Structure formats: C-alpha cells, structure tokens
C-alpha cells in the first residue's frame, strides 16, 4: 500500500469518527444501542406479554383436566298434612341433615369417572291420633352410600382429540409465541444495528460536506485576494463562489440526513425527538464477514429462521384445533354405567345393617345416551372455521418460506455488490485524492485553472461519499443476512430467556 493510500484510509477513519458538533455527548457503541433498544422497545414488552399469556393458557388447559373434588351439605325441615288411622287430618314433620362429597376424574380417552360418598340422618314426627297430644317419632334414621359412575363417549369425545387437544393446542401456541418473540428481538437488534450504522454514515457524510465547504470557502477567499492583487480573474472568483454554493447546498442536505438518522435511532431508543440531535455513535467498522453462497444461506434460513419456526408451531396449533372441532361436530353417543352400595340403620341397629343377611344394598345401571343435532349448528360452523384457519396457516408458512428464500438471495446479491463497490470506491478515492492534490499544487504554480481544481475536489468528495455508502451498505447487508438466517441473536450472545429479566422501560424518554 502506498503512503498516499495509507493517508486516505486514515482520513476516511477520521471522517467516520468525527462529530459535527463541538460539544459531543457520550458516543453510543453498537452494544449500547442494542441493549437500550431491547429495554425500551414496547414491541419487546408486548412479545413477552404474549408469551406469558400463552404459558398461562397452557396451565389453564392442563388444569382443566385435573381431578375435581366437590362437597355438599344441607339441612331441612318439612311440614305436611297427612291422614291418620281414623281418617282425620294430622300434621307431620321431617327434619334431615345430609353431607356428601364426590371426585371427578377424566382420562385421556375421554372416560369420565365419578366417585361419590354421601351420608344423611333424618327424623320424622307424626301425630297419629288427633284426639291425643302424643307424638310418634320415627328415627333417627341413618344412611350412607358409595357410588361409582362411568361415562364413556363412543363417538363425540372418544379418544384424545377432545381431552388432550386443547392442551396440545395451547402448548403449540405457547411455542409459537416464544418463537415470535425470538423473531421480534432479532428484528429489534437488526433495526438497532442498521440505525446505528446509518447515523454513523450520516455523521461521516456531514463531516465530508463540512470539510468540502470549509475548503471551498477558503479557496473563494484566496481567489478574491488574488483578484485584489491583480493576479487573479473575476472568473476564478465566480467559479469558487459557485463551488462554495454547491458545497453549502450539499452540507444542508447532509445536515438534514443526519437529523433524520438521529430521529430514527432516537425512536428505537425511546428518546424524545427533541433530544435526538444529541445522539452520537462511535465509529465501528468490523472486518468484512465471509458470507456463504446464496444456496447455503437459504438452507440455513429455512432451518433456523424463528419466524418460519413460529409459523410451523401455528400450523400445529391450528391442526389440533381443527381436530378438536371436528370431534365436536359428531353425534353424541355415550355409554353410561353406575354402581352403588348403601346402608340404612337406626339407634337400635348400630352394630348391624338394617337389611337382610347383614349386607349393604346394591344398585347398578347401564345405559346409552344419544344426541343428534337437528341440522348444522355452531359446531359444524366452528369446524369449517378451524379447517379454513389451518389452510390459511399452511399457506402463510409457504408464502413466508418463499419470501425468506427471495430475501436471502436478494440480500446476498446486495452484499456482493456492496463489497465490490467498496473496493472500487476505495481505488476511486485514492485516484481522486491524488488528482485533487496535484491540481492544488499546479494551481499554486499557475499551470492549471480554478475550474479544473474545483472539479477535482468535487470528484474527491463524491468518491469519499461513495466509499462511505458502500461500506455502510455492506455492513447492513451482513446484519440483515444474520437476521434472515436466525443467527443475529446468537452472534450478540442474546438469549430470549435472559431478556425476560429485563425491567419494563418507563417510556419517559430517558437517556439510553
């Protein structure tokens, strides 16, 4: 590398590090910007809230299948009129107290098991003879029974589509929410890094324009001085004034570009637009990455993209929902069975059952329940809706895969073009700077014209800006490719699990 080329690279580095204001704020590094954006972004907080909601839905779906225990207790007093032995109307009353409990269990195959235990005590009082005040008391009578009930769906609800479908759907939705959050964080890091480089490019562009303006102003003053001494011409003054006006216009455009870039970064950082002009970034130019061929990048993107993986999880959730809705659209045919055992006794037979042979009373039933919808109902419409949602989820996944492959190939081409432009622009800047230096020396010797010098200096400025833009485009393409292939968070050592501990940003526009 020649000494002139080395000086040019040092000059370009100084342009990248220069700030257009004298009183600089703290320079923000890429790491500063990434960390601040992840903390300040409402999108990150919303994605985390979606994950927590999906996890709560999983817990709810799992809790819906847990066994339930219920207990009841009641007491009563009843009075009624009855006929006595003589045909007279007498008053009777019954007092009772009962306690009961039951446990319900649902199996993975849809079988519902109910186990119940109940006990009661009752006492009946009656005046059998209206001519007497003597009351006849029957009781207390005690009873206890144990029941076992079974319900097995034979059509609707049979199998695990109805029983486990909601849980599987909730788990798939939670997975999709987590992957969507991963993609959201990756996109935020991408946007933060791109905004950082855009602001760095705008700062360097402004500095190039400021130096070009200062040089044009200096040459205008020198041309006026030569005109006053009689060694210059009015044409030289006009040419330098025109060059100065052009430089001023370019500087105004660079200033507006700098302001827009600062506002864009401030929006990501959660900083108010009024404080955006104080944002300054540290010049960071990592070595150019060795980007893989387009076909390999597409393969990586298809296999590792969190957005595509989230769509896969959404398809799983939609398929589970469709299976559940399809089951609910069938006829109801349930097999029911119950078995019970009970005893009845009073104070005179506490030690034995009040039934023959001292055994409990047994009871049992077996039956079928049939339910037929009279025409298509809401279950049929819900099934059609779920089928359409599954079809849409599959189509969205296919569209995203195509878009991902196109975006990767396009970004790879952009990176290749930016890399080639960078090398060409570096060589062009070296030549333009050498020519401008030669023209300045020739003008001092009087062997060239002001017009040639102005043109050479403008070519030098244009070459410097072209090189800055090419380097920024190359780096931004590398960032976007890392995002598309799902490796951006890993490259920065960021895990979605670690970011859960981040405190919510206050949103007050504080300093990043």
Coordinates of C-alpha atoms in Angstrom, one line a residue, residues 219 226 231 233 236 239 435-457:
X219 CA -10.5 29.0 -1.9
X226 CA -5.7 37.3 -5.9
X231 CA -3.0 38.2 -10.0
X233 CA -9.5 37.0 -12.5
X236 CA -11.9 32.5 -10.8
X239 CA -16.1 29.7 -10.0
X435 CA -5.7 14.3 -8.7
X436 CA -7.1 16.9 -6.3
X437 CA -3.7 17.2 -4.6
X438 CA -1.9 17.5 -7.9
X439 CA -4.4 20.2 -9.1
X440 CA -3.9 22.2 -6.0
X441 CA -0.1 22.1 -6.5
X442 CA -0.5 23.0 -10.1
X443 CA -2.8 25.9 -9.3
X444 CA -0.2 27.3 -7.0
X445 CA 2.3 27.2 -9.8
X446 CA -0.2 28.7 -12.2
X447 CA -0.2 25.7 -14.6
X448 CA -3.9 24.8 -14.2
X449 CA -7.2 26.5 -13.9
X450 CA -9.6 27.0 -10.9
X451 CA -12.2 25.1 -12.8
X452 CA -10.0 22.0 -13.0
X453 CA -9.3 22.2 -9.3
X454 CA -12.9 22.7 -8.4
X455 CA -13.9 19.7 -10.5
X456 CA -11.1 17.5 -9.0
X457 CA -12.2 18.4 -5.4

